[in-house]
XYZ file of C-alpha atoms in Angstrom:
375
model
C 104.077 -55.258 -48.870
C 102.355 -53.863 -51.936
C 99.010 -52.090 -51.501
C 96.797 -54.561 -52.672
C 97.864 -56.980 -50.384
C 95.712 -54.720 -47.857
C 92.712 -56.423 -49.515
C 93.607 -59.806 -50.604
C 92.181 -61.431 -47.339
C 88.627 -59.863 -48.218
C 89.264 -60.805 -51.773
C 89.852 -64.596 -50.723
C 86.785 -64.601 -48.338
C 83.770 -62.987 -50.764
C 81.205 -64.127 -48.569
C 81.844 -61.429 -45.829
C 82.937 -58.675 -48.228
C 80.800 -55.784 -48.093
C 82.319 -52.914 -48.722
C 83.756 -51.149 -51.555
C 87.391 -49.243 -51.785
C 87.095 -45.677 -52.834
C 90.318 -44.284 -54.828
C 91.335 -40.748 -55.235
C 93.941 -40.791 -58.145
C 95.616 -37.409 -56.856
C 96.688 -39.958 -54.062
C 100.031 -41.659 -54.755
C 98.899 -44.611 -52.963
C 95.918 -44.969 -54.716
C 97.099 -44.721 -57.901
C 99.357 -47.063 -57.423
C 96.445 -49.451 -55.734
C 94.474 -48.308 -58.899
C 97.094 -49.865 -61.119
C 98.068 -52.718 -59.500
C 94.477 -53.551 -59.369
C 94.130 -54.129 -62.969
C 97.467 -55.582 -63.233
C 96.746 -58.714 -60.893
C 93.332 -59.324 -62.695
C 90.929 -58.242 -59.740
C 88.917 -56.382 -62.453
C 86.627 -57.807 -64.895
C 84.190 -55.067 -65.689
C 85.081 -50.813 -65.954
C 82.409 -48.690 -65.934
C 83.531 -44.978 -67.075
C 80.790 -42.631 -67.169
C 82.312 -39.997 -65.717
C 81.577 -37.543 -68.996
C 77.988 -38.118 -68.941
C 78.035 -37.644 -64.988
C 79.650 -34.193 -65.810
C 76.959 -33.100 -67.997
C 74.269 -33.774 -65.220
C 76.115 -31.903 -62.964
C 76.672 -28.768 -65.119
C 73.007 -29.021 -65.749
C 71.732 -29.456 -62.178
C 74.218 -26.294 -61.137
C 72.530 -24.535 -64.532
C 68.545 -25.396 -64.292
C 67.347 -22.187 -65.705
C 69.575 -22.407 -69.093
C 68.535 -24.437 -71.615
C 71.958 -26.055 -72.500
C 72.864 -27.576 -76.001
C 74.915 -30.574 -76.084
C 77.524 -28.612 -78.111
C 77.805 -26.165 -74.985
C 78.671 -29.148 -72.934
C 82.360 -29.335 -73.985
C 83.412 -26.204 -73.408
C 81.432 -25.985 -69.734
C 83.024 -29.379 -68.808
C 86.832 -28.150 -70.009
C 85.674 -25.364 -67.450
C 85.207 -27.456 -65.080
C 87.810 -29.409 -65.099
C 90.354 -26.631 -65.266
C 92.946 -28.717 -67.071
C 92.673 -31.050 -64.620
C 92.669 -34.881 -66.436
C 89.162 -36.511 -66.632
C 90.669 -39.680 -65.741
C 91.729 -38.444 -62.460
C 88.925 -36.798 -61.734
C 86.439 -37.706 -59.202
C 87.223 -41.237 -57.689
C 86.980 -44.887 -58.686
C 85.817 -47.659 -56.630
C 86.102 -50.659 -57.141
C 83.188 -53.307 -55.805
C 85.558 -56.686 -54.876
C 82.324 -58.819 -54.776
C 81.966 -58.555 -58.118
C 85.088 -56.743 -59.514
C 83.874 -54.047 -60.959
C 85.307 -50.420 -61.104
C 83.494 -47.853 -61.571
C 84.503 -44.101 -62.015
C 82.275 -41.375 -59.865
C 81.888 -37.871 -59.601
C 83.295 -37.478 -55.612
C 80.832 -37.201 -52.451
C 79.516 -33.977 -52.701
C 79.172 -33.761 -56.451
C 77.826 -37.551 -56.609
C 75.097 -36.403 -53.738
C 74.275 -33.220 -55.651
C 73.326 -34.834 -58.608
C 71.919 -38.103 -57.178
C 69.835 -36.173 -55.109
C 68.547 -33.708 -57.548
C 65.419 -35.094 -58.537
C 64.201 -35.035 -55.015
C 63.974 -31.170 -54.792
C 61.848 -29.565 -53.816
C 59.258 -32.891 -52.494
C 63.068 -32.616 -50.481
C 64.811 -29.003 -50.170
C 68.805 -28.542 -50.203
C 68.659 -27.807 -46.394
C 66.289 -30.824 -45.628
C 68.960 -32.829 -47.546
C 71.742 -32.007 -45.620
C 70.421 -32.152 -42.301
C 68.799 -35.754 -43.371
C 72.440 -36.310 -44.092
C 74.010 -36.546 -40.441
C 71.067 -39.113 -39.021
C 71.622 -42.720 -38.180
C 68.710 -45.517 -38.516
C 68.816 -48.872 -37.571
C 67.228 -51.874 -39.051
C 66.464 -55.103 -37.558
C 65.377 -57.281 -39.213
C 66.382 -57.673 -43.014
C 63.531 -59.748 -44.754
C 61.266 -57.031 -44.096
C 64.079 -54.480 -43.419
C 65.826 -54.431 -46.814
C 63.539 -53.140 -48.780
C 63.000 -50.457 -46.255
C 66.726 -49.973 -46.386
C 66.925 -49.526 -50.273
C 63.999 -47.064 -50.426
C 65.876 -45.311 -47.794
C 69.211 -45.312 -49.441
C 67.234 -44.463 -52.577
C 65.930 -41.219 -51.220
C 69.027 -40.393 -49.128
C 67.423 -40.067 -46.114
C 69.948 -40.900 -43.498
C 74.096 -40.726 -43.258
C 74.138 -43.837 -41.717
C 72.573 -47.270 -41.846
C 72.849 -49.994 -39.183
C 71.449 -53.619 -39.958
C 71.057 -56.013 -37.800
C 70.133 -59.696 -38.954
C 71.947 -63.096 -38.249
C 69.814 -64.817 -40.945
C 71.015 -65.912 -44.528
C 68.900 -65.802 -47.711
C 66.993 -68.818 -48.468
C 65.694 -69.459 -51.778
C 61.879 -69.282 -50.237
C 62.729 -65.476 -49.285
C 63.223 -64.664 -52.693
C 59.809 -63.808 -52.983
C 59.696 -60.570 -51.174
C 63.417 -60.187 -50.850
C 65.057 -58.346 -53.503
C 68.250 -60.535 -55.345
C 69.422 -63.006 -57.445
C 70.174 -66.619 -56.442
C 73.828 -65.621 -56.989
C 73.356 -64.934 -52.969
C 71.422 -67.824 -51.721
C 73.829 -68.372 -48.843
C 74.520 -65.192 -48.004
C 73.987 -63.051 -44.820
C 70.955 -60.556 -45.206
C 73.182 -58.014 -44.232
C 76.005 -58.530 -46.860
C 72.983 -58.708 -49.584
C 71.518 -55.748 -48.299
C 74.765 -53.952 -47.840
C 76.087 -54.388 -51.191
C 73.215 -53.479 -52.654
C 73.595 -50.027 -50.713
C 76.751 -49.596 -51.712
C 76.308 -50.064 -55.431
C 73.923 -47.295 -55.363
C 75.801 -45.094 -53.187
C 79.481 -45.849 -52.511
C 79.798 -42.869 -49.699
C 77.046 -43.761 -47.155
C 78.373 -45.574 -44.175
C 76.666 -48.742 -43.296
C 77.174 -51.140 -40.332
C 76.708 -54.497 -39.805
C 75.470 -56.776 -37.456
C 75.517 -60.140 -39.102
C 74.886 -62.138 -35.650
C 71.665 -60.035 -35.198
C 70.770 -57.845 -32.323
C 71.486 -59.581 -29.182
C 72.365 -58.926 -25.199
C 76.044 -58.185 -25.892
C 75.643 -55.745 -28.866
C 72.736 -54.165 -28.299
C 74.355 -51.018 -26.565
C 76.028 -50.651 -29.796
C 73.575 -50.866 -31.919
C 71.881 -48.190 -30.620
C 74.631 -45.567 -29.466
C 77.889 -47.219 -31.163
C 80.048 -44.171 -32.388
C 76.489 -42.215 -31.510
C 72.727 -42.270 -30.564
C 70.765 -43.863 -33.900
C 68.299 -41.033 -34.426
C 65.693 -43.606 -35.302
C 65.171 -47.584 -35.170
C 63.005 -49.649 -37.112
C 62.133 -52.828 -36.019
C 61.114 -55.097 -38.554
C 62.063 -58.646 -36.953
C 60.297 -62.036 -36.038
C 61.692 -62.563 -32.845
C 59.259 -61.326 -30.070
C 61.872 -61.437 -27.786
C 64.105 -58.810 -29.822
C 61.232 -57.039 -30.699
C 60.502 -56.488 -26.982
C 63.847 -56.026 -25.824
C 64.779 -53.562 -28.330
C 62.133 -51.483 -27.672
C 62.853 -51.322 -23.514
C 66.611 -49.763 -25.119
C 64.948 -47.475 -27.580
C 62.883 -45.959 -24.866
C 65.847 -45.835 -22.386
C 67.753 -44.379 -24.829
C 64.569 -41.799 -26.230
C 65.135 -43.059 -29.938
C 61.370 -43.320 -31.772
C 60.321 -46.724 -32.930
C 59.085 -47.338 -36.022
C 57.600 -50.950 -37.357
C 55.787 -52.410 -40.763
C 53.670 -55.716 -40.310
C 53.375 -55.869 -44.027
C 49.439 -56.845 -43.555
C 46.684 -54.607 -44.069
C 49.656 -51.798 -44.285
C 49.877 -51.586 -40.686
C 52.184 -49.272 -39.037
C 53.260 -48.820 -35.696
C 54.900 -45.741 -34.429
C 56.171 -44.978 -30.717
C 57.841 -42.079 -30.032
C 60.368 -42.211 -27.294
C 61.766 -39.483 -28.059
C 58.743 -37.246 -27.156
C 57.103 -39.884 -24.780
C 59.965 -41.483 -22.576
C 57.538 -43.618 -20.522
C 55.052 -44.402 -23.169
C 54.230 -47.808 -22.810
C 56.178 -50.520 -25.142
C 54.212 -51.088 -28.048
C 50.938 -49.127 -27.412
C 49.848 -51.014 -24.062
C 49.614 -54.335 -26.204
C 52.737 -56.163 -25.205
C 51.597 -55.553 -21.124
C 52.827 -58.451 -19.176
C 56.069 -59.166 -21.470
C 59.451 -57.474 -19.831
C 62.804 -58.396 -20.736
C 62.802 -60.804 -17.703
C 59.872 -62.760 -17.966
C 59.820 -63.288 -21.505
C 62.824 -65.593 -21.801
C 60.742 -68.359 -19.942
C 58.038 -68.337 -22.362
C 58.012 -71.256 -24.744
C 56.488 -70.926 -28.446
C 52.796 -71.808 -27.503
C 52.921 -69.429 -24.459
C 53.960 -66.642 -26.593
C 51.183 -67.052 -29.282
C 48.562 -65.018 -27.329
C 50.954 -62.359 -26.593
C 51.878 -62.694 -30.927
C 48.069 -62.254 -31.577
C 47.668 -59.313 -29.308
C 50.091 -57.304 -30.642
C 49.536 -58.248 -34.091
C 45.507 -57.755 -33.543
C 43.956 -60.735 -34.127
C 40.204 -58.420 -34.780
C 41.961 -56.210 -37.368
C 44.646 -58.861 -38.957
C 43.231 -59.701 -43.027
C 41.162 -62.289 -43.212
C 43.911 -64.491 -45.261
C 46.224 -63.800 -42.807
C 44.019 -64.935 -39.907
C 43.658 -67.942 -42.155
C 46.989 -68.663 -42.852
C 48.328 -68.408 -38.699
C 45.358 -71.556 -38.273
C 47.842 -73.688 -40.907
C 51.255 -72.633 -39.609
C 53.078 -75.768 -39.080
C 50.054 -77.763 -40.834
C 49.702 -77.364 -44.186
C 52.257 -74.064 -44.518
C 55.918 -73.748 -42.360
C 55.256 -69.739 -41.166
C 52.791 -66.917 -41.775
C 53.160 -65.364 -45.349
C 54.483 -62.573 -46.728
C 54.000 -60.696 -50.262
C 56.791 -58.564 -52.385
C 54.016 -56.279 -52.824
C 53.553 -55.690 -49.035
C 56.997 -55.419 -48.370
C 57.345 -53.102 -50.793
C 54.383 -50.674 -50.191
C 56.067 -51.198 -46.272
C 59.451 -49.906 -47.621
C 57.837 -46.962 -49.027
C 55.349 -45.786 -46.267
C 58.495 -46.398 -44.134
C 60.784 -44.353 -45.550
C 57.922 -41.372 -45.795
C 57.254 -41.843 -42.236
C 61.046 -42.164 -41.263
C 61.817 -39.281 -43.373
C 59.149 -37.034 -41.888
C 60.195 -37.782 -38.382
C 63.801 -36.531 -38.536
C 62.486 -34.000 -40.107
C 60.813 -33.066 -37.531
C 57.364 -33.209 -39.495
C 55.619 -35.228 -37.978
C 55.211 -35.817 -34.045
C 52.766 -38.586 -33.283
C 52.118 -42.319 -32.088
C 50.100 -44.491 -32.689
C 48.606 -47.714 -35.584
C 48.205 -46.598 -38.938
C 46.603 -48.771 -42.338
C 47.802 -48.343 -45.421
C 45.225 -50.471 -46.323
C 45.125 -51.191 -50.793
C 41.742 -53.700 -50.266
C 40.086 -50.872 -48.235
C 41.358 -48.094 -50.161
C 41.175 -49.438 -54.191
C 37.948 -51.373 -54.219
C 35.172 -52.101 -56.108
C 32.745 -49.859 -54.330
C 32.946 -46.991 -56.668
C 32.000 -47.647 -60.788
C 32.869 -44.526 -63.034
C 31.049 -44.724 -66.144
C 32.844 -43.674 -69.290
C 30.357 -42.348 -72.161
């Protein structure tokens, strides 16, 4: 059996392929996978950057010298140390769509992907953001709070959780083309993670968070370090919670309205109560038997149906009258996978220690209350 035969069942099932296949051409085996690769017409596109990846490396590892592109030769033969550039590095290859791509390797790629976050993010910060897990549930919401993260390297590991596939009404807060109407929000999300950063390990859980895996979800391999819960499902967003504060894991959530965030820290307050005190009167129990109207109260509470924007307040009057669900803006989302990601990043960082609602509120913030007159 030839080596590319280890892939050809992934290869002949796209819609569950995720995950791309790092080769090291000082390997034998995959140089020879390399090869035959090309040879049976798995590639369509080669991306080989690898010189201009060199040059931002020997400038990141030289900031204070002003470099001349005629320096770069010489420093990059250096380098190398006769070693051939073709070989250098690694080259993965992305099945989904058949691309191959050559890469500085991990700790080089990280160095200079990462550059442009120091100092907002030190070297040390870096690395120790580099051995934390986070979990998502939750991938309408979730995946641009994934990308940000991935983005800003702030975690080692990703676990997503969603059993839902992409419709073509999600496409307007969900980031992707309708190339992947069809597909799982985890395989979208996770491909999308992988194309900017080949080395992080991500984790699926394309049947959503549930009763049998939830265990795993939260301590598979290890403890996440953080969970954000970004779902619609009141009963997961309950349930997961009682685990995150069995387990002490902090609990962070974006409602995408008025910027609201939710924070509960487990970790530092084992038997703070689930969700602030608003979810009293829903256990893991008693919340199975509730049917869809019974649970709207308990929806509105936790939501806050005082504070909720006005629109939105509108908009849960029409659900299943004139509109299907509640709405939800790409700019929300977005501002939510930003404020996320800060919040996320400040917590295992041990920056920031508290619980509690927050507003990130643009209507309250940039308003019309204050005219500056220009002369």
């Amino acid at each position: 059996m030839n080596n590319i035969s280890r892939f050809r069942e992934d290869f002949n099932n796209d819609k569950e392929v995720y995950q791309p296949i790092i080769l090291r051409l000082a390997s034998t085996r995959d140089k020879q996978t390399f090869q035959e690769l090309l040879e049976v017409g798995r590639v369509k596109f080669v991306c080989d950057e690898i010189y201009g990846q060199l040059e931002e490396l020997i400038k990141v590892q030289n900031p204070s010298i002003n470099l001349k592109p005629d320096q770069y030769p010489e420093l990059i033969g250096k380098h190398l140390a006769e070693r051939d550039i073709q070989e250098y590095g690694v080259w993965v290859y992305y099945p989904w769509n058949q691309r191959l791509v050559h890469l500085l390797d991990e700790e080089e790629f990280i160095e200079v992907r990462t550059n442009r976050n120091r100092n907002k993010i030190t070297r040390e910060e870096q690395e120790k953001l580099r051995t934390k897990k986070i979990g998502i549930v939750g991938l309408s919401v979730g995946q641009s709070i994934a990308l940000t993260i991935v983005m800003e390297r702030v975690c080692g590991e990703l676990r997503l959780a969603d059993f839902d596939t992409a419709e073509l009404s999600n496409l307007n807060r969900i980031r992707t083309g309708v190339h992947n109407l069809g597909l799982n929000k985890t395989i979208i999300a996770a491909r999308e993670i992988y194309e900017i950063d080949p080395f992080l390990n991500v984790k699926l859980f394309s049947d959503g968070l549930n009763d049998a895996n939830m265990d795993e979800f939260f301590l598979g391999g290890d403890k996440l370090d953080l969970f954000i819960e970004v779902c619609d499902g009141l009963n997961i967003k309950i349930k997961s919670r009682y685990k995150a504060r069995e387990f002490q894991i902090p609990v962070v959530m974006d409602t995408n309205d008025r910027g609201m965030m939710d924070i509960e820290r487990f970790d530092r307050e084992p038997a703070r109560p689930i969700l602030h005190g608003l979810a009293d009167g829903l256990d893991p129990e008693s919340i199975e038997h509730l049917t869809n109207e019974e649970k709207i109260p308990y929806i509105l509470r936790i939501v806050g149906a005082d504070t909720m924007s006005t629109r939105l307040k509108a908009s849960m009057l029409e659900v299943k009258k004139s509109i299907n669900t509640w709405p939800q803006l790409a700019s929300s989302v977005t501002l939510g996978g930003g404020v996320t990601t800060d919040v996320c990043r400040r917590i295992l960082l041990d920056q920031f220690h508290d619980s509690g609602r927050y507003y990130v509120d643009l209507d309250e913030i940039i308003d019309d209350k204050t005219q500056i007159a220009f002369t």
